[in-house]
Amino acid sequence: MSLTFHWFLPTNGDSRHVVGGGHGTPATESGRDRPPTVAYLSQIARAAEDLGFVGALTPTGAWCEDAWLTTAMVSQNTERLKFLVAFRPGFVSPTLAAQMASTFQRQSGGRLLLNVVTGGESHEQRAYGDFLDKDARYRRTGEFLQIVRGLWEGKTVDLRGEHLQVEDAKLARVPDPVPEVYFGGSSPIAGEVAAKHVDVYLTWGEPPAAVAEKIAWIRALADKEGRSVRFGIRLHVITRDTSEQAWAEANRLLDGFDPEAVKTIQAGLARSESEGQQRMLALHDGGSRDRLEIHPNLWAGIGLVRGGAGTALVGSHGEVAERIKEYHALGVDEFVLSGYPHLEEAYWFGEGVLPRLQAQGLWQHPYGQQAAPSAQVPFAAAGGPR
């Protein structure tokens, strides 16, 4: 199977520095360097499309722009890129969500993927009017996906669940193709939902041994349900022509972290109910600079100021390609990547790493093109916006 790569649309703002935020923490000031306008996000999306990324993830939460509306607008400025839209099932009725997805598929030419985010922070959920506890939210997600999948199959759905009820629900037009469902979660009940309902299970970038354990866990649960699940990983990337250049860039980003901001953000993230977020926090061990490389070329520095995905692959293009192969050997077929700034870093990865993977027969351009030739200076770095 050819590896699949997705990029990221920074709807919370972009910068030459790390933009913090997520999991109940606000975006940092550097997010204002490049506001998340439709024009700028479309520039990133078009670059990702040209380079060979299949899709682009958009986040969800109070710290960023709405994913549905933003991607609907950006889709009009692209031709083939898919949009991995993050959404929280407790905020929209399942019938309406199924209808929205169906409309998106028709209007975009079948370019919607769905990233189901149950929501790990009760205080943020309450701001949206959702007062269920974490386990109840996951049970509701299971009911939500049961309804939505039934509607997408053209069925008339009646359900009286613990949290959701629909009667005589039916779509006038089903989506074609049916959007694939992506989902992540590290708690036991999250595993149950994944095994029963999702197409791709996503994990944040933990060391390979931890990722292998997660894959084995989800596979065993899916086997019991008579299902198979694909696996993806969410990582940042800092890839350069040499290892020294890449680590110099990582250190430059690290030097830009305000110590007081790090303390404040870490204190906020420490209160997170998300098991995945707590696993991220454990990786950087309090933030000592000399303990941030937690596996060869896997750097936990991003997690000092950003909630959610907090690790990056750092190294030469060849080293980053080797780490991708290491995760692929465990069973990871999809990689959801990002980097600061997102426009330039897409070129570094697309021109530096993808040709190496293509030469080894591990990746092919989704549109039948050759990967962009490696360049000493990416096009975006030479002529992109400040």
Short mmCIF file of N, CA, C and O in Angstrom, two decimals, residues 98 101-103 105-106 151-153 171 173-179:
data_model
loop_
_atom_site.label_atom_id
_atom_site.label_comp_id
_atom_site.label_asym_id
_atom_site.label_seq_id
_atom_site.Cartn_x
_atom_site.Cartn_y
_atom_site.Cartn_z
N ALA A 98 -25.00 14.45 8.96
CA ALA A 98 -24.99 13.56 7.80
C ALA A 98 -25.38 14.31 6.54
O ALA A 98 -24.81 14.09 5.46
N ALA A 101 -22.47 16.64 5.49
CA ALA A 101 -21.42 15.87 4.83
C ALA A 101 -21.82 15.50 3.41
O ALA A 101 -21.00 15.55 2.49
N SER A 102 -23.07 15.13 3.23
CA SER A 102 -23.54 14.77 1.90
C SER A 102 -23.48 15.96 0.96
O SER A 102 -23.05 15.85 -0.20
N THR A 103 -23.88 17.13 1.45
CA THR A 103 -23.81 18.34 0.64
C THR A 103 -22.37 18.68 0.29
O THR A 103 -22.05 19.03 -0.85
N GLN A 105 -19.85 16.69 0.02
CA GLN A 105 -19.35 15.76 -0.99
C GLN A 105 -19.80 16.16 -2.39
O GLN A 105 -19.01 16.14 -3.35
N ARG A 106 -21.06 16.51 -2.53
CA ARG A 106 -21.56 16.87 -3.87
C ARG A 106 -20.94 18.17 -4.37
O ARG A 106 -20.54 18.28 -5.53
N LEU A 151 -27.62 6.54 7.96
CA LEU A 151 -28.17 7.50 7.00
C LEU A 151 -27.37 7.51 5.72
O LEU A 151 -27.93 7.59 4.61
N TRP A 152 -26.05 7.44 5.83
CA TRP A 152 -25.20 7.42 4.63
C TRP A 152 -25.43 6.19 3.79
O TRP A 152 -25.19 6.19 2.58
N GLU A 153 -25.89 5.11 4.43
CA GLU A 153 -26.19 3.88 3.68
C GLU A 153 -27.58 3.92 3.04
O GLU A 153 -27.99 2.97 2.38
N LEU A 171 -32.01 10.57 4.62
CA LEU A 171 -31.45 11.58 3.74
C LEU A 171 -32.11 11.52 2.37
O LEU A 171 -32.35 10.44 1.83
N ARG A 173 -30.59 12.58 -0.28
CA ARG A 173 -29.50 12.17 -1.17
C ARG A 173 -28.33 11.74 -0.31
O ARG A 173 -27.88 12.49 0.55
N VAL A 174 -27.86 10.55 -0.53
CA VAL A 174 -26.73 10.05 0.26
C VAL A 174 -25.43 10.52 -0.37
O VAL A 174 -25.37 10.81 -1.57
N PRO A 175 -24.36 10.64 0.42
CA PRO A 175 -23.09 11.10 -0.13
C PRO A 175 -22.46 10.04 -1.02
O PRO A 175 -22.56 8.85 -0.76
N ASP A 176 -21.79 10.50 -2.06
CA ASP A 176 -21.09 9.61 -2.97
C ASP A 176 -19.77 10.26 -3.36
O ASP A 176 -19.77 11.25 -4.07
N PRO A 177 -18.65 9.73 -2.87
CA PRO A 177 -18.53 8.55 -2.01
C PRO A 177 -18.86 8.88 -0.55
O PRO A 177 -18.88 10.06 -0.17
N VAL A 178 -19.09 7.84 0.24
CA VAL A 178 -19.30 8.04 1.68
C VAL A 178 -17.98 8.52 2.29
O VAL A 178 -16.93 7.93 2.05
N PRO A 179 -17.98 9.60 3.08
CA PRO A 179 -16.72 10.09 3.67
C PRO A 179 -16.13 9.08 4.64
O PRO A 179 -16.86 8.43 5.39
#
